[in-house]
Coordinates of C-alpha atoms and ligand atoms in Angstrom, one line a residue:
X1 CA -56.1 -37.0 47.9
X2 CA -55.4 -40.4 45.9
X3 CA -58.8 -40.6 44.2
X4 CA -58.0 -37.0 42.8
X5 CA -55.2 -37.9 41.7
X6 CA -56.5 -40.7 40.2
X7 CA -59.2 -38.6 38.6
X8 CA -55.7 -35.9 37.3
X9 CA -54.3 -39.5 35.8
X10 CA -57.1 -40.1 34.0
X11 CA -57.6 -37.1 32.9
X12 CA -54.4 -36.5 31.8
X13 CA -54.1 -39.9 29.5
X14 CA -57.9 -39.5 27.5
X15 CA -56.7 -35.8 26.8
X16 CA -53.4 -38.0 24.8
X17 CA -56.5 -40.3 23.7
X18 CA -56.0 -43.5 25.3
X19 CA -59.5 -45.0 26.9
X20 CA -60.5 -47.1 30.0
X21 CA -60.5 -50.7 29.5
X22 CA -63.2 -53.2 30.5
X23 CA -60.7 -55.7 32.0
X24 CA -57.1 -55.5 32.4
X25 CA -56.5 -58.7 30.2
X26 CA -57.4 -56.0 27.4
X27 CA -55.5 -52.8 28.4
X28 CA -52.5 -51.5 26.7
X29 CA -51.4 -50.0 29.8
X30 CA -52.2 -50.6 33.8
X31 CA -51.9 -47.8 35.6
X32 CA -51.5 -48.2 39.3
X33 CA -52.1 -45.1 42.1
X34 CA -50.4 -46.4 45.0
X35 CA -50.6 -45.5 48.8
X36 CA -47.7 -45.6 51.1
X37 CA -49.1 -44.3 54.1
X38 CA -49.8 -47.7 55.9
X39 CA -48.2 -51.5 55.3
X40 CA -51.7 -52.8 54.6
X41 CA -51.7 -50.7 51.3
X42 CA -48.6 -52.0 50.3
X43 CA -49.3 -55.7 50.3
X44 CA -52.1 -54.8 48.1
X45 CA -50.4 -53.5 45.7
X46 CA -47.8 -56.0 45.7
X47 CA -50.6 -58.4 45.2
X48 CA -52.1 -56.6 42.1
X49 CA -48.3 -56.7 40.8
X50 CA -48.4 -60.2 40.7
X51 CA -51.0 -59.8 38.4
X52 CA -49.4 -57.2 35.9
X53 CA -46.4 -59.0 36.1
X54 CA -48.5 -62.3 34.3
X55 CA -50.5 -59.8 32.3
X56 CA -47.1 -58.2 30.7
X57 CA -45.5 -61.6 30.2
X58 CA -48.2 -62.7 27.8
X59 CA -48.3 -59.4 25.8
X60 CA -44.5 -57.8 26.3
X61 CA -45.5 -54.3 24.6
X62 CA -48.7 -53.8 27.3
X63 CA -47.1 -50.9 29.7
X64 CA -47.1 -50.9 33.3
X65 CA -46.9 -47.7 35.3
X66 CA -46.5 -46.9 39.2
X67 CA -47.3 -43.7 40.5
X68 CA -48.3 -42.2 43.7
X69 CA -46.6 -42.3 47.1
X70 CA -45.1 -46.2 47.1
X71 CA -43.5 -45.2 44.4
X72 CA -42.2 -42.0 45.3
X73 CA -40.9 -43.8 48.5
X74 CA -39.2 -46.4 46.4
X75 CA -37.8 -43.9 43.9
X76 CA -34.0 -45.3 44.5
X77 CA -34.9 -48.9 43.6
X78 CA -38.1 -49.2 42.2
X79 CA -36.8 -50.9 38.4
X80 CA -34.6 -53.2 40.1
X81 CA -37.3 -54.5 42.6
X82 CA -39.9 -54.9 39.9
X83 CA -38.3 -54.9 36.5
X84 CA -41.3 -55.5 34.7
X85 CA -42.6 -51.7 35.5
X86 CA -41.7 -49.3 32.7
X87 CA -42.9 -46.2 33.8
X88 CA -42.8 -45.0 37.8
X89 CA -44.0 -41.4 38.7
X90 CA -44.1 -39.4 42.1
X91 CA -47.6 -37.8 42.9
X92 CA -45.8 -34.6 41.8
X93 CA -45.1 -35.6 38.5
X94 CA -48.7 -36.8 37.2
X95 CA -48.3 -34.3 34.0
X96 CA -45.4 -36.1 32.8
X97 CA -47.2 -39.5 32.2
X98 CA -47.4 -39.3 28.8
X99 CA -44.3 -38.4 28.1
X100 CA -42.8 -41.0 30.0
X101 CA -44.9 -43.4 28.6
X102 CA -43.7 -42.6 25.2
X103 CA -39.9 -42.5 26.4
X104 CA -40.8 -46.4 27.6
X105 CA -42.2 -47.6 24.6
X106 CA -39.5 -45.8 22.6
X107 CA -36.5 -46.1 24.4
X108 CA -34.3 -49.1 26.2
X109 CA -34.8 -48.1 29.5
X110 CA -37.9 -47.8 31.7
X111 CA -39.0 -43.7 32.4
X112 CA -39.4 -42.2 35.4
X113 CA -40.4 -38.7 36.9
X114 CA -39.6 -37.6 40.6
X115 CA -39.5 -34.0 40.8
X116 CA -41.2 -31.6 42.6
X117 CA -43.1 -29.3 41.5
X118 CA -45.5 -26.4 43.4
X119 CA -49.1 -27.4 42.3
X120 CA -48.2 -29.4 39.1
X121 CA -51.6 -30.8 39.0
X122 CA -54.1 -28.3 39.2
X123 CA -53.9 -27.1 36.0
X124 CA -54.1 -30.9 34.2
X125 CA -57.3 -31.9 33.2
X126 CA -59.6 -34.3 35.7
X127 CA -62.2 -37.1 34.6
X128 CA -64.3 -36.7 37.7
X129 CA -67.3 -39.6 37.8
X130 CA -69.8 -37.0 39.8
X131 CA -70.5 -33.9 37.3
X132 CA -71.7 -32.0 40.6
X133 CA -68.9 -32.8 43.2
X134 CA -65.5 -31.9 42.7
X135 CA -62.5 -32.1 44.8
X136 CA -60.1 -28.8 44.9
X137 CA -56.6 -29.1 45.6
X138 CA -56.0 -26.0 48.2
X139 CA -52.5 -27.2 49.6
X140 CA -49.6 -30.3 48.9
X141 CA -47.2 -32.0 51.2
X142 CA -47.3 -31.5 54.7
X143 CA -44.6 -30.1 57.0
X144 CA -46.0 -31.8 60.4
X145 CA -43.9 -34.6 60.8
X146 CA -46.1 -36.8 62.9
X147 CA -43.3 -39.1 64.1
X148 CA -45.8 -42.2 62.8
X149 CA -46.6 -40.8 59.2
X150 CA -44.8 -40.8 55.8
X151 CA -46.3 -38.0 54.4
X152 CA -44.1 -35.6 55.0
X153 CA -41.2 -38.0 52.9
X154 CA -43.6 -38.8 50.2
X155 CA -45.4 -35.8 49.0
X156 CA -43.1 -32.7 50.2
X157 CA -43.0 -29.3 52.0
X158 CA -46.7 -27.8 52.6
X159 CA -47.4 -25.1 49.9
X160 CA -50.4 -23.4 49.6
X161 CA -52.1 -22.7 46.1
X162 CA -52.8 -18.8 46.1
X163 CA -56.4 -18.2 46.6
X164 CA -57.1 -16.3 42.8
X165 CA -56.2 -19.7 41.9
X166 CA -58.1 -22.0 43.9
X167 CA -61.5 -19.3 43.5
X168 CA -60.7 -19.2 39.4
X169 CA -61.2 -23.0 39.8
X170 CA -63.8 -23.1 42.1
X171 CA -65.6 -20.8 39.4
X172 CA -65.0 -23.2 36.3
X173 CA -66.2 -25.9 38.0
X174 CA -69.5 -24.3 39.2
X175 CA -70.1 -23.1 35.5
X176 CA -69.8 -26.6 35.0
X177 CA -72.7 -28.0 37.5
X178 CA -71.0 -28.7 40.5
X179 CA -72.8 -27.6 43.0
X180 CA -70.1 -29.5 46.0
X181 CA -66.5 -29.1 46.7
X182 CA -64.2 -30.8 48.4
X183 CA -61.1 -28.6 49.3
X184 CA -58.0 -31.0 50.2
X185 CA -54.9 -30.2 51.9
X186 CA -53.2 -32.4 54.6
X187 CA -53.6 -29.9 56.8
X188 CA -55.9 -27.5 55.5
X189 CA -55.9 -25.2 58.8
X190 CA -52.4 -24.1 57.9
X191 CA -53.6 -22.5 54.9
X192 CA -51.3 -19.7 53.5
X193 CA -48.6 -19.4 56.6
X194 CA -46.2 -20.5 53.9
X195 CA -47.5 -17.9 51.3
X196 CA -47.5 -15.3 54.4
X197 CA -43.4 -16.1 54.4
X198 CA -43.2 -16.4 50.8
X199 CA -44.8 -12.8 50.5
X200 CA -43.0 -11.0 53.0
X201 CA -44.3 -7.4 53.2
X202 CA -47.9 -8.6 52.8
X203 CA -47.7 -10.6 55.5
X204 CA -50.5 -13.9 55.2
X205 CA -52.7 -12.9 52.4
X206 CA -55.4 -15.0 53.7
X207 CA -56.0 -17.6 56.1
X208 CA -58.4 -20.5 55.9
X209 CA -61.6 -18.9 57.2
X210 CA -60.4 -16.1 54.5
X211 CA -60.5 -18.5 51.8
X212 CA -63.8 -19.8 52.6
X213 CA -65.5 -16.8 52.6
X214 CA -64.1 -16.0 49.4
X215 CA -65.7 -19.1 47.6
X216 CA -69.1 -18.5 49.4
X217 CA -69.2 -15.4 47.1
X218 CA -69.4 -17.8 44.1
X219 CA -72.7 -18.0 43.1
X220 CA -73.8 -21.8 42.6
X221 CA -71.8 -22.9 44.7
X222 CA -74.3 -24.7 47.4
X223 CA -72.0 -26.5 49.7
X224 CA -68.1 -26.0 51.1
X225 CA -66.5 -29.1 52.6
X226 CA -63.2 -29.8 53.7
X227 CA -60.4 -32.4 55.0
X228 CA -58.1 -32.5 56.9
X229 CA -58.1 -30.1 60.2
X230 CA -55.3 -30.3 62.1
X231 CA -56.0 -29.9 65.8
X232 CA -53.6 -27.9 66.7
X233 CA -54.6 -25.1 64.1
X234 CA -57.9 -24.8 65.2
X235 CA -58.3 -21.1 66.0
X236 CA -61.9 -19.7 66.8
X237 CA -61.7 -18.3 63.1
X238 CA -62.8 -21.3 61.5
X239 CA -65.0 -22.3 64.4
X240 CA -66.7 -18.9 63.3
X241 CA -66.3 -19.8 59.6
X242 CA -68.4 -23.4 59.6
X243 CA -71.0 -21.2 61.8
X244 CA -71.5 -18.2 60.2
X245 CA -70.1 -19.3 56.2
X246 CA -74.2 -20.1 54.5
X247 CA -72.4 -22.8 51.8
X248 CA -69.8 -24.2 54.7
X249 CA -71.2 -26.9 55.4
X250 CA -71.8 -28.3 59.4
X251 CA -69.0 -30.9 59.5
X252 CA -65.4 -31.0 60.6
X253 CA -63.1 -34.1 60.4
X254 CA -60.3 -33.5 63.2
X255 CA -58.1 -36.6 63.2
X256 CA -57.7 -37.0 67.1
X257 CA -55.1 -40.1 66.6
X258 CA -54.8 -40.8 70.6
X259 CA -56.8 -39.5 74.0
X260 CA -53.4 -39.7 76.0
X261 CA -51.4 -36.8 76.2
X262 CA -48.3 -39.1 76.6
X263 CA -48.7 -40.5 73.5
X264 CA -49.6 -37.7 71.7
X265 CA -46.5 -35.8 72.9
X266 CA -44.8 -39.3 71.2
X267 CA -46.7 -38.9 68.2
X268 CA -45.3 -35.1 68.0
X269 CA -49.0 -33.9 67.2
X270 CA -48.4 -30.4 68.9
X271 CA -51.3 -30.7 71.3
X272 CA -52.9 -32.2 74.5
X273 CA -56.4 -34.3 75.0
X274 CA -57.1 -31.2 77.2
X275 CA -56.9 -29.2 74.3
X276 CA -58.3 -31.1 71.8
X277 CA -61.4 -31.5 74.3
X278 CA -61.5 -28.0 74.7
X279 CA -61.6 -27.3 71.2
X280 CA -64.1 -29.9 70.5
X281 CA -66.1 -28.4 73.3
X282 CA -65.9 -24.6 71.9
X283 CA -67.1 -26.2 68.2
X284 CA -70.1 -27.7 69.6
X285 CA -70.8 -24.8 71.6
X286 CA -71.3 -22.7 68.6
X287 CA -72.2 -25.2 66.1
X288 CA -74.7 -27.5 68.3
X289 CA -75.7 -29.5 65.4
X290 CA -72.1 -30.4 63.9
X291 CA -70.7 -33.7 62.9
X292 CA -67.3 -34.5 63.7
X293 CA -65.3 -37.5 63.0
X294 CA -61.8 -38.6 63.4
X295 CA -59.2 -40.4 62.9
X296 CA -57.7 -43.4 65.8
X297 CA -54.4 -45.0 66.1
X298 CA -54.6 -48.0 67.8
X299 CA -51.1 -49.6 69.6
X300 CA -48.4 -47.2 68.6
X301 CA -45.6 -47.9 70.5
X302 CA -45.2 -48.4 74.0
X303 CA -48.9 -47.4 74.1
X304 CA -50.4 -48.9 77.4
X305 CA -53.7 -49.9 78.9
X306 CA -54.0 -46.7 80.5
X307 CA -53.4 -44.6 77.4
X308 CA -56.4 -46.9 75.6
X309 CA -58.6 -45.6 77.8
X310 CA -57.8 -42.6 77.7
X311 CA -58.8 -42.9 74.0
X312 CA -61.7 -44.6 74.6
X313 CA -62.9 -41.6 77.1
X314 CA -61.9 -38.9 75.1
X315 CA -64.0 -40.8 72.1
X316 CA -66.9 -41.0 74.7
X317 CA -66.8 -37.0 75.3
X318 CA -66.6 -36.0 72.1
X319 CA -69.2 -38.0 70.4
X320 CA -67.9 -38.9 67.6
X321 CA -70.1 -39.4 64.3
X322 CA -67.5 -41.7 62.9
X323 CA -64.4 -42.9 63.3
X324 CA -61.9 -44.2 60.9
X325 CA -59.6 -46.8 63.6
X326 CA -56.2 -47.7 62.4
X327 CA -53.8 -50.2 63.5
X328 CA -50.7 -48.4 64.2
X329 CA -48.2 -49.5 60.9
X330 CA -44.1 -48.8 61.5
X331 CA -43.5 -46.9 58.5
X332 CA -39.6 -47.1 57.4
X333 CA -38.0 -43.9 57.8
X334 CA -40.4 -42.3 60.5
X335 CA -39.4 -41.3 64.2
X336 CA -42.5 -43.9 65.5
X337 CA -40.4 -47.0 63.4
X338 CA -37.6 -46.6 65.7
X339 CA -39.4 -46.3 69.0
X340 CA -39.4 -49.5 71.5
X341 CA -42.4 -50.8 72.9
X342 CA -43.8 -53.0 70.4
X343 CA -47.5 -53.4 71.6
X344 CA -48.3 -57.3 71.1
X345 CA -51.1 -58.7 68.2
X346 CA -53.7 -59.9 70.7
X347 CA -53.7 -56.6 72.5
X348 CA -53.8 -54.8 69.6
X349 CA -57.2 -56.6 68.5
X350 CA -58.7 -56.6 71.6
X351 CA -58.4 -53.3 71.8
X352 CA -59.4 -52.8 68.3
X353 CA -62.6 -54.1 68.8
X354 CA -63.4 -52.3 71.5
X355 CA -62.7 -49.0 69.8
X356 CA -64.9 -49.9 67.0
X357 CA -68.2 -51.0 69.2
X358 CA -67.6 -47.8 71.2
X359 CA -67.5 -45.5 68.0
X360 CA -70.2 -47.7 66.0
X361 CA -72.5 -47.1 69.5
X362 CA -71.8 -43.5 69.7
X363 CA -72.7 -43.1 65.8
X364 CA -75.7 -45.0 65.9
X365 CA -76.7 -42.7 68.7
X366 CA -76.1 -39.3 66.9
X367 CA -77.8 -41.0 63.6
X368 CA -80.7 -42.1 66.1
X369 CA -81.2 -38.6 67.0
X370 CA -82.2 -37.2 63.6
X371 CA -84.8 -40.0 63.5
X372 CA -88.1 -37.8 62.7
X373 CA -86.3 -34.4 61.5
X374 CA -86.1 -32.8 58.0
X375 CA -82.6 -32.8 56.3
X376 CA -80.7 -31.3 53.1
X377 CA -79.6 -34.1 50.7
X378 CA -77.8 -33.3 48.1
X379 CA -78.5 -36.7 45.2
X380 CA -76.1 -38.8 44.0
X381 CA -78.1 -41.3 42.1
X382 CA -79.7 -44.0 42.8
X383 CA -79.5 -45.9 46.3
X384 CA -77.2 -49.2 46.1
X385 CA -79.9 -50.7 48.1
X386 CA -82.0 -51.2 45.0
X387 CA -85.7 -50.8 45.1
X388 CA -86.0 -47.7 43.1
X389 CA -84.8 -46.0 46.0
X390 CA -82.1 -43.0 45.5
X391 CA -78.9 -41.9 47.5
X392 CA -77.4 -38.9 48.8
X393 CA -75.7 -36.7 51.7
X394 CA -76.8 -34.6 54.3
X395 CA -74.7 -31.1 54.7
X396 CA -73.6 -33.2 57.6
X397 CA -71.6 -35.8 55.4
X398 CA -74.2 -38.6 56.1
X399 CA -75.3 -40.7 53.6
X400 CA -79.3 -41.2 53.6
X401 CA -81.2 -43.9 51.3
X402 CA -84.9 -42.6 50.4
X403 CA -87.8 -42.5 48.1
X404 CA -88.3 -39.8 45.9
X405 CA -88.8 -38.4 42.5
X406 CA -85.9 -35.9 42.8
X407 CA -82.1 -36.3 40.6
X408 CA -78.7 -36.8 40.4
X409 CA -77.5 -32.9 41.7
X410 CA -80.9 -31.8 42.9
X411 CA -81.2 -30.4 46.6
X412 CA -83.7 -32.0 48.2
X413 CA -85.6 -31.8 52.0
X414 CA -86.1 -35.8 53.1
X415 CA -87.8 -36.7 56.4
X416 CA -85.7 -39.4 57.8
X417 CA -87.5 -42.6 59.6
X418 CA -84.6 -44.9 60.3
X419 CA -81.2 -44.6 61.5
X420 CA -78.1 -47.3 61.4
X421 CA -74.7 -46.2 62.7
X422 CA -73.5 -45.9 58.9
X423 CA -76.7 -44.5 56.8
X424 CA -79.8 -42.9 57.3
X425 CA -83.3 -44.0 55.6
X426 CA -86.3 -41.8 54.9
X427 CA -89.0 -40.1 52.3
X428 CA -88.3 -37.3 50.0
X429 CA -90.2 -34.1 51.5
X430 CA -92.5 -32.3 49.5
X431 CA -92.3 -28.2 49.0
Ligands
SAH1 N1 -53.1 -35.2 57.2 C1 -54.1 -35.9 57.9 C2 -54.2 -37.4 57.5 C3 -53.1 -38.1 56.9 S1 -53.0 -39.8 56.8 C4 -54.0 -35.7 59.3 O1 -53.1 -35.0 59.8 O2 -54.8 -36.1 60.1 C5 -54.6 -40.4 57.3 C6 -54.6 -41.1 58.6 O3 -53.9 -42.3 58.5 C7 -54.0 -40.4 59.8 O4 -54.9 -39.4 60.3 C8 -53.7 -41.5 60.7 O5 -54.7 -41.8 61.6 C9 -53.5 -42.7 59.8 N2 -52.0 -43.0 59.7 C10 -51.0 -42.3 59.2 N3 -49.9 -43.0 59.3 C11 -50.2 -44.2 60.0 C12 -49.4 -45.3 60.4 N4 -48.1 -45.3 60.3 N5 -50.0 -46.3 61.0 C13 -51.4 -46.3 61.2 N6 -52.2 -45.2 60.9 C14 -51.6 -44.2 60.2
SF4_2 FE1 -49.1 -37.1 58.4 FE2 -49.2 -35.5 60.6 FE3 -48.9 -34.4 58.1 FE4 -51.2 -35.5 58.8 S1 -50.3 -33.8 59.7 S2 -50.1 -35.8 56.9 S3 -50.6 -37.3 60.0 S4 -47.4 -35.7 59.2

């Protein structure tokens, strides 16, 4: 979600003709897209302050601007914490930058642009680095409330774009080489319940499965991804959808967070490990040759050995292809910050680490088991490995290093020979 927003920043600023600069000592203006979602981010950013702080001392007309979610959750005292930033924008108001810029530099005051708005960015220009990957905004904010998670503060309601919209897009974009999208939403499985009581009469106009089958029907358009799921909005009608969809492409991130049901019910996620298992169970069932990742929290509060392991078995039976791990981060303002049970450092890491051999294992495994079959890569360019080799993705999401003639955009069939828990290595197939 931040690096297309990112790409709508930069977009937005060479359409009013400023350019990227080859080091910040030489820019005019530092832009900064910030996170808010754990601590960790945070302290970066505070760090790369430090720097534009120095940077705007020796050159007093170079602009500094804050956008994105820290801001947004700062919005009351943002100036008087840092009053070396002129310009501070939510990621609503992405749009406004130039303007506010241009107040900055004009005016005696710093600018600044909080509002929201439904969609304001999907009509502002992108830069996007990959001319045949895009990422498609099909929802904003999120309505969940997940006691741990700022979201819900920082980026609004859940709205759903209407699906003319998103398909008018899609199309553009496919005239214009892509060949993958992304489609991006917090919670993507809750697509158009909002628009269903928005519209009244016409009840939902489309669900998610809907709007994937109305994108297949672009022609081009090779491959459908998509992120996030929500577990509990997992009906059998997108199970059906990655299946039976050609362009929808065989993997499904389903941020599990927690294999205890007694921390989940904590974490207000709205569903059991029973159900989640179940659900994982009826997607492999139908889709045998699906990847699925997650997301882990490790140590929220009050979190005890007992509800570890439930994690760790329920990461065992689903056999995960990857797994982003988290350290649980108190987030000010969430229902999680004021909970009791702090879980101490040294647990935290040891469990940690556990986590992460379990779910490097388990990946290595499912990467292992591909070892000697023929895959779909879609190229990238060439591999960061070096040697001439080049780089791409299976439908899968896996990213495989080979030899081959092929390029950047081109589908290709690669036999793979090697498997790591990260990357898969092989030889472009001829025919
Ligand atoms: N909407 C998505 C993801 C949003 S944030 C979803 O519902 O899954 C991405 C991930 O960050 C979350 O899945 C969660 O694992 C992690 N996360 C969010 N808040 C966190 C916090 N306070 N501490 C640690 N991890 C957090
Ligand atoms: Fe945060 Fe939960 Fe919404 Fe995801 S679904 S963005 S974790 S509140």
């Amino acid at each position: 979600m931040n690096d297309h927003d990112s790409e709508r920043i930069r977009g937005v600023l060479e359409a009013c003709g400023w350019e990227l600069a080859d080091a910040a000592e030489d820019a005019d203006l530092l832009v900064y897209n910030t996170c808010a979602v754990r601590r960790s981010a945070e302290s970066r950013l505070l760090g790369r302050l430090g720097e534009a702080r120095r940077l705007k001392k020796k050159r007093p007309a170079r602009q500094i601007a804050i956008g994105g979610c820290f801001a947004q959750s700062r919005r009351d005292r943002i100036f008087a914490e840092l009053p070396f930033v002129d310009v501070a924008f939510g990621p609503q108001n992405i749009g406004q930058l130039p303007g506010l810029l241009e107040a900055a530099a004009t005016g005696p005051a710093p600018a600044c642009a909080f509002d929201e708005q439904p969609f304001p960015s999907a009509g502002l220009p992108a830069r996007r680095p990959d001319r045949h990957r895009a990422w498609v905004q099909v929802m904003t904010g999120c309505t969940n409330f997940c006691s741990y998670c700022v979201v819900p503060q920082v980026r609004g309601p859940e709205r759903s774009r209407a699906a003319v919209d998103i398909a008018a897009e899609v199309e553009r974009l496919v005239a214009g080489g892509v060949v993958e999208i992304t489609l991006l939403g917090q919670n993507v499985n809750a697509y158009g319940l909002d628009l269903a009581e928005a519209g009244g009469k016409t009840g939902r106009p489309e669900d998610f499965a809907g709007l994937l089958a109305r994108l297949d029907g672009i022609a081009g358009l090779e491959r459908i991804r998509f992120t996030t799921s929500h577990p509990k909005d997992l009906d059998d009608a997108l199970i059906e959808a990655i299946r039976d969809i050609p362009s929808v492409c065989e993997h499904l991130h389903l941020p599990a967070q927690s294999g205890s049901t007694r921390i989940l019910t904590r974490m207000n996620r709205g569903y059991t490990r029973e159900q989640y298992l179940e659900r994982v169970g009826r997607l492999y069932e139908a889709i045998p040759a699906l990847a699925l990742t997650t997301d882990l929290i490790v140590g929220f509060p009050a979190e005890r050995e007992e509800d570890f392991y439930r994690t760790m078995t329920l990461v065992e039976g689903c056999r995960f292809d990857g797994a982003f791990t988290f350290v649980y981060s108190p987030r000010p303002g969430t229902g999680a910050a004021e909970m009791p049970g702090r879980v101490p450092e040294v647990t935290i890491s040891r469990r940690m680490r556990e986590l992460i051999q379990l779910t490097q294992t388990l990946a290595e495994e499912k990467n292992r088991a591909l070892v000697g079959s023929l895959v779909e890569v879609l190229v990238e360019g060439a591999s960061r490995q070096g040697g001439g080799q080049l780089r791409g993705r299976t439908r899968t999401n896996k990213i495989v290093n080979f030899s081959g003639t092929a390029r950047t955009g081109d589908l290709v069939r690669v036999s793979i020979d090697v498997a790591s828990s990260t990357t898969l290595g092989g030889r472009q197939a001829g025919g």
